[in-house]
Short mmCIF file of C-alpha atoms in Angstrom, two decimals:
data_model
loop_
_atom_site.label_atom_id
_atom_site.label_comp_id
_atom_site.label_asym_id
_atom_site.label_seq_id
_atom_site.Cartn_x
_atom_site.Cartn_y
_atom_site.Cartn_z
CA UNK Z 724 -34.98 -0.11 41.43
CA UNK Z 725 -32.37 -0.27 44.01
CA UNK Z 726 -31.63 -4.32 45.86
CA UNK Z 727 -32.27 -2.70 48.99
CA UNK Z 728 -35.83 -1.18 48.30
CA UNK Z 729 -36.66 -4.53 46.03
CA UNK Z 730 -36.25 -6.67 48.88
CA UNK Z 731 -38.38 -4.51 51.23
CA UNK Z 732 -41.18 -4.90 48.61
CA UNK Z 733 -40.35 -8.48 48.32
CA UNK Z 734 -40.70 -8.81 52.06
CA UNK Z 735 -44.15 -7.02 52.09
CA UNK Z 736 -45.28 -9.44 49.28
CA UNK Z 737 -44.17 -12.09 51.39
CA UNK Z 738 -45.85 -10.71 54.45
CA UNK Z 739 -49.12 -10.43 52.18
CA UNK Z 740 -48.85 -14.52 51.16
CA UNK Z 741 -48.88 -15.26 54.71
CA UNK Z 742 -51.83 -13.52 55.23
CA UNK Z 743 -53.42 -14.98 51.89
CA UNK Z 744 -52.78 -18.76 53.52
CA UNK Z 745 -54.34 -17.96 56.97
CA UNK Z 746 -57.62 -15.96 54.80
CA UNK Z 747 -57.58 -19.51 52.65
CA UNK Z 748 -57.74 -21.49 56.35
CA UNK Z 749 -61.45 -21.05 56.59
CA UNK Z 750 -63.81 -20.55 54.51
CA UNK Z 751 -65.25 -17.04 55.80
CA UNK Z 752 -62.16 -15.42 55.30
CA UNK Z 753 -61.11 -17.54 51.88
CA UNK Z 754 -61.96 -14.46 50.02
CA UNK Z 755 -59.83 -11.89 51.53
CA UNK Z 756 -57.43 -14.10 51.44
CA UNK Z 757 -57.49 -14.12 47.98
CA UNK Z 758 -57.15 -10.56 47.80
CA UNK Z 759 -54.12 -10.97 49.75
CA UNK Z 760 -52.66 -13.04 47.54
CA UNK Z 761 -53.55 -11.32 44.56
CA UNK Z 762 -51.68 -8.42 46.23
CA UNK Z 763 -48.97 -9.71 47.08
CA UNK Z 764 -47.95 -11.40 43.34
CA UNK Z 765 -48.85 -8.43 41.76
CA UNK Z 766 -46.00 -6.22 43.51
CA UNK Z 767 -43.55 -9.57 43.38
CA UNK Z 768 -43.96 -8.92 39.44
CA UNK Z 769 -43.91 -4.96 39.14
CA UNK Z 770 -40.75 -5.43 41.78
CA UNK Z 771 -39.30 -8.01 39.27
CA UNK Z 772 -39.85 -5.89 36.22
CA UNK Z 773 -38.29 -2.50 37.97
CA UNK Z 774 -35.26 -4.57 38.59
CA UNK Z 775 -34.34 -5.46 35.35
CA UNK Z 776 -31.47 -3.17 34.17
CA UNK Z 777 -31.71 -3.22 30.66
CA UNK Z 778 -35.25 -2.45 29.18
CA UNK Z 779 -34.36 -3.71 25.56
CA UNK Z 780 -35.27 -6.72 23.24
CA UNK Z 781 -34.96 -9.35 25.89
CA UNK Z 782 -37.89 -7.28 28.26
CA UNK Z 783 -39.99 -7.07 25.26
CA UNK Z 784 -39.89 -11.05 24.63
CA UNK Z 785 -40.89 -11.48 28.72
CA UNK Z 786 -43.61 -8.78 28.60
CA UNK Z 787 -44.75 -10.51 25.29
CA UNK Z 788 -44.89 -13.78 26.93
CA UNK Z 789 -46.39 -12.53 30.16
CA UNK Z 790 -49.61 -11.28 28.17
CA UNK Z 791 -49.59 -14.81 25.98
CA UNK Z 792 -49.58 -17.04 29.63
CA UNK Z 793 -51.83 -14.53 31.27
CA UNK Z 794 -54.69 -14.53 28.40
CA UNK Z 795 -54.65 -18.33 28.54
CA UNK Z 796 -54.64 -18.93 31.93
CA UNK Z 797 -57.81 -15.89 32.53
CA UNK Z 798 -59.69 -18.11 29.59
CA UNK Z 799 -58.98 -21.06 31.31
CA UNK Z 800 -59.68 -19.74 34.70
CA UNK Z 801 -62.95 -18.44 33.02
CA UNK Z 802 -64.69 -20.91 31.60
CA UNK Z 803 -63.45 -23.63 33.39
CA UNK Z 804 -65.86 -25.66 35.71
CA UNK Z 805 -66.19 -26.19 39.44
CA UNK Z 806 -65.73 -29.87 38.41
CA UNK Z 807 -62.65 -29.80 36.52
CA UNK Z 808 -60.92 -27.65 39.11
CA UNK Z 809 -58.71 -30.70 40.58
CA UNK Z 810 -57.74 -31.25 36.94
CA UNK Z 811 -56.70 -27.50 36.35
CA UNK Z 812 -54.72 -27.52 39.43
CA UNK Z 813 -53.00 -30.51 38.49
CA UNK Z 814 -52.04 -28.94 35.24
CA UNK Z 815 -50.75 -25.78 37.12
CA UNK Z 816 -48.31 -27.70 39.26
CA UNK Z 817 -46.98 -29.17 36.35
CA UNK Z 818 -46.38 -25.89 34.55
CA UNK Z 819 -44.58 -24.66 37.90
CA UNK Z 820 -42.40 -28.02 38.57
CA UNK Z 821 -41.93 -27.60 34.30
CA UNK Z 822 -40.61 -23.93 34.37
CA UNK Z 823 -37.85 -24.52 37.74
CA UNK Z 824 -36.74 -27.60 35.72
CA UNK Z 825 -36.13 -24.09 32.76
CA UNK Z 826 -34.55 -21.64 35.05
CA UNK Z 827 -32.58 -24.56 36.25
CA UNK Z 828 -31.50 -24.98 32.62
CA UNK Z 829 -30.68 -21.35 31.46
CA UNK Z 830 -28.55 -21.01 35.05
CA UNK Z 831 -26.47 -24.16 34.23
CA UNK Z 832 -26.21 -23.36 30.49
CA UNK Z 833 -25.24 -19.11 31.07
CA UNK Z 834 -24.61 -19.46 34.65
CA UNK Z 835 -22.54 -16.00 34.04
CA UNK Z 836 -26.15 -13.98 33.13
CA UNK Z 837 -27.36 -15.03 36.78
CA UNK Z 838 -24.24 -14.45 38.49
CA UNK Z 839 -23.11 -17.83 39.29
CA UNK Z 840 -19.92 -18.12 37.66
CA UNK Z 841 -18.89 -19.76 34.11
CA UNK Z 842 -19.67 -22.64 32.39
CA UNK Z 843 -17.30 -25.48 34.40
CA UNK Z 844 -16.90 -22.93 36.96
CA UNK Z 845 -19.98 -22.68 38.84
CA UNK Z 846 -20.36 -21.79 42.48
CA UNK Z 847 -20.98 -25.22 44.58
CA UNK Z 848 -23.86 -24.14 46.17
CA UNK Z 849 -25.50 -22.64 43.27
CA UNK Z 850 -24.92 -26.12 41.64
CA UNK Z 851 -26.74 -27.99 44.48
CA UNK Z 852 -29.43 -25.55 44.03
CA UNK Z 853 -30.54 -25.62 40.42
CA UNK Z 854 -29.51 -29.21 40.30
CA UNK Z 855 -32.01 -29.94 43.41
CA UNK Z 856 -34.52 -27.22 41.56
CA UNK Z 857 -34.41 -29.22 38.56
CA UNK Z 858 -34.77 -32.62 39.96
CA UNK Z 859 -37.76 -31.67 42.08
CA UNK Z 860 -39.21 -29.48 38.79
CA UNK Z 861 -39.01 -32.13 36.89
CA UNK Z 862 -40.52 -34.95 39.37
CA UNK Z 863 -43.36 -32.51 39.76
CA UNK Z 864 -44.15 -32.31 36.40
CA UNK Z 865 -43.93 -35.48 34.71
CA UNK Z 866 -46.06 -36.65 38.79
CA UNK Z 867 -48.48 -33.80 37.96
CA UNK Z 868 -49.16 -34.82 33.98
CA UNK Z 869 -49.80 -38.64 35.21
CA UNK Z 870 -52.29 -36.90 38.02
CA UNK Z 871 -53.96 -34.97 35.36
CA UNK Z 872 -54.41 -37.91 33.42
CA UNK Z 873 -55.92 -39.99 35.97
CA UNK Z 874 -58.35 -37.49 37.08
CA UNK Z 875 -58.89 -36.26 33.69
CA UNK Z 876 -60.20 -39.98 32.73
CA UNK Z 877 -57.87 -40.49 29.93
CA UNK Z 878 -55.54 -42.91 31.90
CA UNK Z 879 -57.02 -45.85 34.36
CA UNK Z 880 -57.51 -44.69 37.81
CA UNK Z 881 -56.53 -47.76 39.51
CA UNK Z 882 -53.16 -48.61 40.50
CA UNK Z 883 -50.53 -49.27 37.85
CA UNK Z 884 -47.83 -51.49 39.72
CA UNK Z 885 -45.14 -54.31 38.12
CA UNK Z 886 -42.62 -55.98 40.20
CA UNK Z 887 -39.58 -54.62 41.70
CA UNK Z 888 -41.03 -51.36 41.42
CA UNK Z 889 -39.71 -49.81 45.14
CA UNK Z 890 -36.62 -51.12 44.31
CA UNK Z 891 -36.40 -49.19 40.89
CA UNK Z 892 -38.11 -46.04 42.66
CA UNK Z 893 -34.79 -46.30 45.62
CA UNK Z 894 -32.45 -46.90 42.98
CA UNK Z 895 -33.18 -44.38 41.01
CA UNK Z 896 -33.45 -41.62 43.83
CA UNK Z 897 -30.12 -43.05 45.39
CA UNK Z 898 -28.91 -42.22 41.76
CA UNK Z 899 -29.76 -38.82 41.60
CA UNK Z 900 -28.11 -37.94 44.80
CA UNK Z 901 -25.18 -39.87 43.60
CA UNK Z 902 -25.30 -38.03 40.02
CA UNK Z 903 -25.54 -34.32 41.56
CA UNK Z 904 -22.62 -34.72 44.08
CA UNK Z 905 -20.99 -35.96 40.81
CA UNK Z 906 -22.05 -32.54 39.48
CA UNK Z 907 -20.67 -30.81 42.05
CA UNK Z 908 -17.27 -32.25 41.48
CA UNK Z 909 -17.11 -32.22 37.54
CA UNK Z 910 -19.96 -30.16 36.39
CA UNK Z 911 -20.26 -32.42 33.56
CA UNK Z 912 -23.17 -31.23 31.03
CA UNK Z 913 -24.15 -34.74 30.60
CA UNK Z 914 -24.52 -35.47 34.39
CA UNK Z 915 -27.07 -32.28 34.42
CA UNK Z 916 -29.34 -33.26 31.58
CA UNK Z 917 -29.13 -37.47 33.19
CA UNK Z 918 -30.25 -35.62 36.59
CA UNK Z 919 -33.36 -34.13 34.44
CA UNK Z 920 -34.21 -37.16 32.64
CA UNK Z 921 -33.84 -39.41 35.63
CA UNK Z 922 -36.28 -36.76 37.27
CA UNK Z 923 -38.77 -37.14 35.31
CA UNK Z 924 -38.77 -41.12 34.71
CA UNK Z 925 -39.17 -40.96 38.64
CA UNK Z 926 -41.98 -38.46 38.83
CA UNK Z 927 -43.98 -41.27 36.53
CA UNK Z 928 -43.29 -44.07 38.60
CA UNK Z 929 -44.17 -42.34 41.87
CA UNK Z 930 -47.71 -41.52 40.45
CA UNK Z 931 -48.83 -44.39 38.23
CA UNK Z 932 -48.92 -46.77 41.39
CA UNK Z 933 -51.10 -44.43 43.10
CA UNK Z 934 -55.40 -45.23 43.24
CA UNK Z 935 -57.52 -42.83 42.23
CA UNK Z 936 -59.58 -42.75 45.60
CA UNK Z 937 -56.19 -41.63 47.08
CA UNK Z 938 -55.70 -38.46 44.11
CA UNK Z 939 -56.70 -35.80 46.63
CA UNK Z 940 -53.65 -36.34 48.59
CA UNK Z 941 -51.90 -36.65 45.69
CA UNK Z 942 -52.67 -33.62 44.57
CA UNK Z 943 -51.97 -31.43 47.73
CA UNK Z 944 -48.66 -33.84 47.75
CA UNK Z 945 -47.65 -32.27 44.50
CA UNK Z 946 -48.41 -28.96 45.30
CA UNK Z 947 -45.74 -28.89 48.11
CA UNK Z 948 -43.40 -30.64 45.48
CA UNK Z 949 -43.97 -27.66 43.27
CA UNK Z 950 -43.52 -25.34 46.21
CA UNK Z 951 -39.88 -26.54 47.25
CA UNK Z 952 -38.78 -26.77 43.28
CA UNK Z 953 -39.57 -23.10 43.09
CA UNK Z 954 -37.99 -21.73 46.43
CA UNK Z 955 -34.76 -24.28 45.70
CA UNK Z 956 -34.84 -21.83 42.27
CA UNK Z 957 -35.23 -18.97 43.99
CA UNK Z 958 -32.22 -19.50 46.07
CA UNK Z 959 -30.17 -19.67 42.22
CA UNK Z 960 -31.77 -16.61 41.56
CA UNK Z 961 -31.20 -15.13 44.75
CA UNK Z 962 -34.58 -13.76 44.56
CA UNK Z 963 -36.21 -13.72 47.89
CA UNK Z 964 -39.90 -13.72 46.72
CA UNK Z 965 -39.62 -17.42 45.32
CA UNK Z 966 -37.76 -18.49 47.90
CA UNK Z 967 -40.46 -16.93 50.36
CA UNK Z 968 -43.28 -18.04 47.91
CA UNK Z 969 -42.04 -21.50 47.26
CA UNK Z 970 -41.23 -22.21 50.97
CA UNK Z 971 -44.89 -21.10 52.18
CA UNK Z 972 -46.08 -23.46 49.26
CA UNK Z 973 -44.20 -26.49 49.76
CA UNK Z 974 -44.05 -26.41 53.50
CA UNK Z 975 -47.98 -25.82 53.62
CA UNK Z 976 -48.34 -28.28 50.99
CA UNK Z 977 -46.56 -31.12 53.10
CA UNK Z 978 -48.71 -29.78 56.11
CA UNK Z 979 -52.26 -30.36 54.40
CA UNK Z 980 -51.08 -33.69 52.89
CA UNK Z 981 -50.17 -34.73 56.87
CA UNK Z 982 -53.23 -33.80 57.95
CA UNK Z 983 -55.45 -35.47 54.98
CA UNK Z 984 -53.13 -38.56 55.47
CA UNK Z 985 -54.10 -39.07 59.67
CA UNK Z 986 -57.55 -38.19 58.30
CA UNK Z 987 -57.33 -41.09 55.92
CA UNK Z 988 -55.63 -43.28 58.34
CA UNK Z 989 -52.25 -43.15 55.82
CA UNK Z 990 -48.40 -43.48 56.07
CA UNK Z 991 -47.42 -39.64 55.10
CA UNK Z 992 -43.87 -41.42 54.06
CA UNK Z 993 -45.58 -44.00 51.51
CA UNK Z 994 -47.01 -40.58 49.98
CA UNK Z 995 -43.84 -39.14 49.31
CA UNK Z 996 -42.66 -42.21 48.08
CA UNK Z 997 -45.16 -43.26 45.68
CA UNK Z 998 -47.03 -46.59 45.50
CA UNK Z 999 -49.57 -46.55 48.49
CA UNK Z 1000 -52.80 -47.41 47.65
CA UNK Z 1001 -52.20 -49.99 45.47
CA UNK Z 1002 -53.26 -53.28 47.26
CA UNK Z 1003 -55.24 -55.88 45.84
CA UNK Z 1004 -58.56 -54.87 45.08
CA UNK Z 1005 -61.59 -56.67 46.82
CA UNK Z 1006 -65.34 -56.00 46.53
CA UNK Z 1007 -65.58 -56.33 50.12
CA UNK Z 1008 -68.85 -57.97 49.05
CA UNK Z 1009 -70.69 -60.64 46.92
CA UNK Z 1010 -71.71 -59.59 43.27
CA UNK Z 1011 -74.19 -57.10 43.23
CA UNK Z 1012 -76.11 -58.56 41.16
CA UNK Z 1013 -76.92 -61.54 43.60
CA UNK Z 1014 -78.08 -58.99 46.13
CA UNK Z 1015 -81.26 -57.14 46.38
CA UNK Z 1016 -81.70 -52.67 46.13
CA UNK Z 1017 -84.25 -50.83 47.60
CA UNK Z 1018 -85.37 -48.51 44.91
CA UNK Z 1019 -87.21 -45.41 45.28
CA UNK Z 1020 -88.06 -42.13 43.88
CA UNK Z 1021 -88.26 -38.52 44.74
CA UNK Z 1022 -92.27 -38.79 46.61
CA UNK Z 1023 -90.86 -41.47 48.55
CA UNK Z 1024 -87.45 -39.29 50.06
CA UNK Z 1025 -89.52 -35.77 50.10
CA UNK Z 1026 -91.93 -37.87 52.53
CA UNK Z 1027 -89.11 -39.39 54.31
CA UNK Z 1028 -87.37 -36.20 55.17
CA UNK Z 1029 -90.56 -34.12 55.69
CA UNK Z 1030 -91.39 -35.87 58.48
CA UNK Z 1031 -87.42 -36.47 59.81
CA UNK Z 1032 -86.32 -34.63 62.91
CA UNK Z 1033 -82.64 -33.90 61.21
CA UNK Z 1034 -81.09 -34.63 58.14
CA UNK Z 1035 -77.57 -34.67 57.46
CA UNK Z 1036 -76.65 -34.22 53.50
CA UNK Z 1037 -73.31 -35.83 52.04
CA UNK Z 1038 -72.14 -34.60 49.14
CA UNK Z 1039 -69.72 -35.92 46.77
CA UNK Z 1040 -68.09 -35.80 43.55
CA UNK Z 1041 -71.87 -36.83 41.76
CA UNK Z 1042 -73.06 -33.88 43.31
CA UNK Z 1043 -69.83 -31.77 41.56
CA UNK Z 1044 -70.87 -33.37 38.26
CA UNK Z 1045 -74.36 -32.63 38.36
CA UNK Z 1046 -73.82 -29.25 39.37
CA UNK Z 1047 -76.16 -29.98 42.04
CA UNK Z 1048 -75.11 -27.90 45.07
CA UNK Z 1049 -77.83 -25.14 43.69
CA UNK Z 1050 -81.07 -27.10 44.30
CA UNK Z 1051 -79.21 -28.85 47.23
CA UNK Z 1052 -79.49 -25.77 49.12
CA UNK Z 1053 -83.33 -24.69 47.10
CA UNK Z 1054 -83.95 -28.73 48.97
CA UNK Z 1055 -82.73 -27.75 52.53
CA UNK Z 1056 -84.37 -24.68 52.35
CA UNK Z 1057 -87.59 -26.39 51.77
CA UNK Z 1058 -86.85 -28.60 55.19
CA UNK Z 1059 -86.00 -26.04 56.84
CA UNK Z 1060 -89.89 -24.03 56.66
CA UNK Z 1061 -91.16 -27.72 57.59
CA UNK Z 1062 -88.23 -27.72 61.27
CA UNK Z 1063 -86.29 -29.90 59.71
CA UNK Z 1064 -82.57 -30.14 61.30
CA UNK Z 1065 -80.17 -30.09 58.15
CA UNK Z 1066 -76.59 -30.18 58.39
CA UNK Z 1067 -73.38 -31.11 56.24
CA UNK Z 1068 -71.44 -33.89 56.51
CA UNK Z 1069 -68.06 -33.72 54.74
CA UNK Z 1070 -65.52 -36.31 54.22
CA UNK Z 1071 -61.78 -34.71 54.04
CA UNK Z 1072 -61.43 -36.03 50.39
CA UNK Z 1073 -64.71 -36.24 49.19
CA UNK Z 1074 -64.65 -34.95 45.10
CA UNK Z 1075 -60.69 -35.13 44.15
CA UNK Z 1076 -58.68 -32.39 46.15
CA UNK Z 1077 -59.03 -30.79 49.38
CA UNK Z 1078 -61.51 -28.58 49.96
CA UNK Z 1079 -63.78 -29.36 46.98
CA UNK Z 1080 -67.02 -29.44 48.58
CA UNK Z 1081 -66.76 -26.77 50.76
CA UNK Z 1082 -66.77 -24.27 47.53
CA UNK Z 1083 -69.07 -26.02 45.70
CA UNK Z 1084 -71.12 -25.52 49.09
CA UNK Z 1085 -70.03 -22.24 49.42
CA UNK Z 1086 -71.10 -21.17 45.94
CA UNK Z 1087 -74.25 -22.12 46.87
CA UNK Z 1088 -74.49 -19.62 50.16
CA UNK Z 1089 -74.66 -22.51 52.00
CA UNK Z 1090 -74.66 -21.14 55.50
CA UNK Z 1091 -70.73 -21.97 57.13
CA UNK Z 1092 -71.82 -22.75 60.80
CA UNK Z 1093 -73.91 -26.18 58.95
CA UNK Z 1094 -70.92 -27.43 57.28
CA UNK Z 1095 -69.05 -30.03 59.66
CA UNK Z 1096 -65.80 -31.92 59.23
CA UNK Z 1097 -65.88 -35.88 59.63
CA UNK Z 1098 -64.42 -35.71 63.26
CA UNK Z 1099 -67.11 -33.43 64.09
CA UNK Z 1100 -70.18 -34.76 62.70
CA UNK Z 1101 -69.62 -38.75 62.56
CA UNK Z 1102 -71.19 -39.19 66.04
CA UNK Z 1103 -74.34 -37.47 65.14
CA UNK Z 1104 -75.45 -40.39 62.61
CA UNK Z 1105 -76.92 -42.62 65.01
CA UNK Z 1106 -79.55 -40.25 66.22
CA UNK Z 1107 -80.44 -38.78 62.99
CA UNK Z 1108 -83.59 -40.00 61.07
CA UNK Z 1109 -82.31 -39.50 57.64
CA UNK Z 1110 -78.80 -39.38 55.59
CA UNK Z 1111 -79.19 -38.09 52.18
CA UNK Z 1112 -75.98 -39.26 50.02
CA UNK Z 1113 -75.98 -37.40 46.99
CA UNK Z 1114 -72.69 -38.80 44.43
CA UNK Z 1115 -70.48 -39.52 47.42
CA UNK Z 1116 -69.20 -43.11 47.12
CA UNK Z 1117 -65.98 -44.57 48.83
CA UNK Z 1118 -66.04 -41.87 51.93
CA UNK Z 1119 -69.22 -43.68 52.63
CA UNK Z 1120 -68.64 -47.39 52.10
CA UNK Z 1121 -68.58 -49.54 55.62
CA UNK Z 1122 -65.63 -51.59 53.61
CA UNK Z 1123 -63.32 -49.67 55.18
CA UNK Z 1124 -64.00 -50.52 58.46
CA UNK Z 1125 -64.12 -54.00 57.52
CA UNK Z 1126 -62.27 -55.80 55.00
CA UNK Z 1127 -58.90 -55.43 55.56
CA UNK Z 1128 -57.96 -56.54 52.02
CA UNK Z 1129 -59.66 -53.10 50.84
CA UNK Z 1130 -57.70 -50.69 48.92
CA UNK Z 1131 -59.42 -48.21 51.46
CA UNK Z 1132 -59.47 -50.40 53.98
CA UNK Z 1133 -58.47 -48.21 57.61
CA UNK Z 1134 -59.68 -44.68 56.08
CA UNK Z 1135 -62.36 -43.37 58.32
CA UNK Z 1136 -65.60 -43.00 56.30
CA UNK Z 1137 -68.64 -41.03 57.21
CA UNK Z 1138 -70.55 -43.67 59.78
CA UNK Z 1139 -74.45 -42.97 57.53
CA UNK Z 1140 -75.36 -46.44 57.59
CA UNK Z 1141 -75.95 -45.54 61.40
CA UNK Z 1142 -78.89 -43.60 60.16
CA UNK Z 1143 -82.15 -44.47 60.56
CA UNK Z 1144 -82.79 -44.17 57.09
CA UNK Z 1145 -80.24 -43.80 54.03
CA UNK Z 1146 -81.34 -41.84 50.91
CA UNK Z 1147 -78.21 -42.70 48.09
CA UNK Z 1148 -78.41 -40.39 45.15
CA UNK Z 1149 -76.48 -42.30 42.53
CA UNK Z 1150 -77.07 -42.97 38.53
CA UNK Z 1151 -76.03 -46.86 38.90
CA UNK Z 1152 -74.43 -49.66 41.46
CA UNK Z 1153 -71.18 -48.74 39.33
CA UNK Z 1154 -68.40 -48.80 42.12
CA UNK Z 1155 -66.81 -45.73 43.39
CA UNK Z 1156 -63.63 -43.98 42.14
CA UNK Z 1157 -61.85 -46.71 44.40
CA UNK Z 1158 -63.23 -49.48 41.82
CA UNK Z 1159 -64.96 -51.08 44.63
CA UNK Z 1160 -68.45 -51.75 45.11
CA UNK Z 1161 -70.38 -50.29 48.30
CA UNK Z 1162 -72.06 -52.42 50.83
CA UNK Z 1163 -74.09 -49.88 51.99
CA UNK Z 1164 -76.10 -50.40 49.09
CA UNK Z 1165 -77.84 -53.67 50.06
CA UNK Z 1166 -78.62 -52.64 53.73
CA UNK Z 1167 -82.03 -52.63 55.01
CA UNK Z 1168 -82.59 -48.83 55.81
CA UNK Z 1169 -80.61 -47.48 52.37
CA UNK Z 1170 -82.89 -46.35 49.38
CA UNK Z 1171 -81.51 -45.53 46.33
CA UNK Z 1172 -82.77 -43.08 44.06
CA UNK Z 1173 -81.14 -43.79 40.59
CA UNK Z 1174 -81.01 -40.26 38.89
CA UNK Z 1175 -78.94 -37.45 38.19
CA UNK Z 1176 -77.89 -35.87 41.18
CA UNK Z 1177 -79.27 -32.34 40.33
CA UNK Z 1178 -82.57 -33.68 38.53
CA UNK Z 1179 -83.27 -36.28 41.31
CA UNK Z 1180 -83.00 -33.17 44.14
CA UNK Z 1181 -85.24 -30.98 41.92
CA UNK Z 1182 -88.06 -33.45 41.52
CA UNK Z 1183 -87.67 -33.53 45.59
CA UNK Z 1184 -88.38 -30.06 46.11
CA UNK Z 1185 -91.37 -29.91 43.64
CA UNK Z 1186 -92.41 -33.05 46.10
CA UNK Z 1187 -91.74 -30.94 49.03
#
């Protein structure tokens, strides 16, 4: 295939991934969106495959490969569940950060099979590309495997900080620049593979200091990180669908984490610098075991809501767990034949990346015009009758709006303790993902029902 009629398809692909992330902007056009995007990588790969000139051993090997990564990642895609989706996309950055920080390689290594030059002869700005390619690659992974971890359970979710720890971060950033101007000037092999090491020692150190309340940001952080490391490798390349691909990725990455760090009341900078979050820890209460609970059952919160006016439903990560948001909406449905009000009141990081409860919601067929933001639903808490918290936590906890020495302390949390009445679906007082406990607990007009999520909202709609 000719460069000329490659980069018109290119362009069309790119064209269709625009059109993919403004379906994906709401959730009654997420699934043509989809299709968009589908589209639009499947002729960036035919394109790629046309343009190879030779069609011998070395195409083999890539289609071989192509059908190894796409098996595992259709089985993965398969079977995994709604609840380990933050998880999988974790993973998935890292596999993109980890194969820019591979191109990156190959390019320095036989710059002459990309058409770059020769080894210790390398165009500058190809250097400053795969170098920056690599560096951001490799941040993205090694950031991506330590979110993974965290949200995966098999590494503490609470901030991991020593001292002198900004200081190392700067110095080792201010080193990188330093090393890959030094690559520019002697294209050293050793100053390449210190860039990559250094890369991902920083990646690490960014992450480990971060909370786990805070992962969701983290995650649509890393996502842009992944982004730019694949359109900096694009530009070595010269291949205009990553660069297209990577830019839209990174730069609407960046634009979601802004967004989720005003909701969250956040410094965007301490994101991209790593360490946020990770203030002293304070209960922003006495023990919980000194202070009375309100228990109750599923009789007592059928008869509460039967007879409400409105009812707003909060769901969180419990309600991911429990696979819950299927007699949720079998519960609502029931309140509905009685004229109850229902609505949805979603935090922006409720569950652990954005978006999370909206598809768990959607799944459901919950109806999109009863879904409602924070910003557009907190008001409506003082005059409704009855708030029914099922395995939300931290996005709920007053804490934040009054202990400044909080690790959540200035996020804006959904105002249900405003309610006239509180139902909290939750197995135990364990503290949220924050490690904090919850003073809305303990208040007068909450009611806990300690169950399973999904069990404890089945036994309500037998009571209904």
């Amino acid at each position: 295939m000719s460069a000329n009629l490659s980069a018109i398809f290119y362009l069309i692909s790119g064209i269709l991934f625009i059109l993919a992330l403004r379906g994906l902007s709401s959730p009654e056009t997420s699934r043509r969106g989809n299709y968009f995007g589908i589209a639009g990588m499947a002729i960036s790969i035919i394109v790629t495959f046309l343009s190879i000139g030779n069609f011998g051993t070395g195409f083999i090997y890539v289609l071989i490969f192509l059908v190894i990564g796409g098996s595992v990642g259709a089985f993965i895609a398969f079977r995994i569940p709604m609840t380990a989706m933050p998880e999988l996309v974790a993973g998935f950055h890292s596999l993109v950060g980890l194969a820019a920080v591979f191109v990156a390689i190959s390019a320095f290594l036989k710059p002459e099979a990309f058409s770059l030059g020769f080894v210790g002869n390398i165009k500058l700005a190809s250097l400053i590309e795969m170098s920056l390619g690599a560096a951001i690659g490799a941040i993205t992974f090694s950031g991506s495997i330590i979110a993974f971890l965290k949200l995966r359970g098999l590494m503490s979710g609470a901030p991991i900080t020593f001292k002198g720890q900004h200081l190392i971060n700067l110095m080792l950033g201010i080193s990188i620049i330093f090393l890959i101007y030094y690559l520019c000037i002697s294209q050293a092999s050793n100053i390449f593979w210190s860039i990559v090491v250094i890369s991902f020692l920083v990646g690490v150190l960014l992450i480990i200091p971060i909370g786990g309340a805070d992962m969701p940001v983290v995650i649509s952080m890393l996502n842009s990180y992944s982004g730019w490391a694949a359109a900096g490798i694009g530009f070595t390349l010269e291949n205009t669908a990553l660069i297209i691909t990577g830019a839209l990725v990174g730069s609407s990455g960046a634009i979601l984490s802004y967004i989720m760090c005003k909701g969250m009341n956040r410094s965007f900078f301490n994101v991209i610098l790593g360490g946020w979050g990770a203030t002293e820890q304070s209960s922003g209460s006495q023990s919980k075991e000194q202070k009375p609970v309100k228990n109750g059952n599923a009789d007592d919160a059928a008869f509460l809501m039967k007879n409400a006016s409105s009812v707003i439903i909060v769901p969180g990560y419990g309600m991911a767990v429990a696979q819950a948001q299927h007699a949720l909406r079998e519960m609502v449905d029931a309140l509905k034949k009685n004229g109850v009000k229902v609505s949805y009141a979603i935090h922006p990081v409720a569950g652990r990346m954005p978006g999370h409860m909206n598809v768990l919601l959607a799944e459901a067929n919950v109806p999109y015009d009863e879904v409602f933001e924070l910003e557009e639903i907190n008001n409506d808490f003082a005059n409704c009758d009855v708030a029914y918290v099922i395995g939300a936590n931290d996005v709920t906890n007053p804490v934040a709006k009054s202990d400044p020495q909080s690790p959540i302390y200035g996020m804006p949390v959904l105002d249900v303790e405003k309610s006239k009445s509180v139902l909290f679906v939750k197995r135990s007082l364990s503290p949220g993902y924050a490690g904090i406990d919850n003073d809305l607990f303990y208040r007068d007009n909450t009611l806990m029902l300690f169950a399973d999520a999904k069990k404890m909202t089945e036994e309500i709609v037998k009571s209904l």
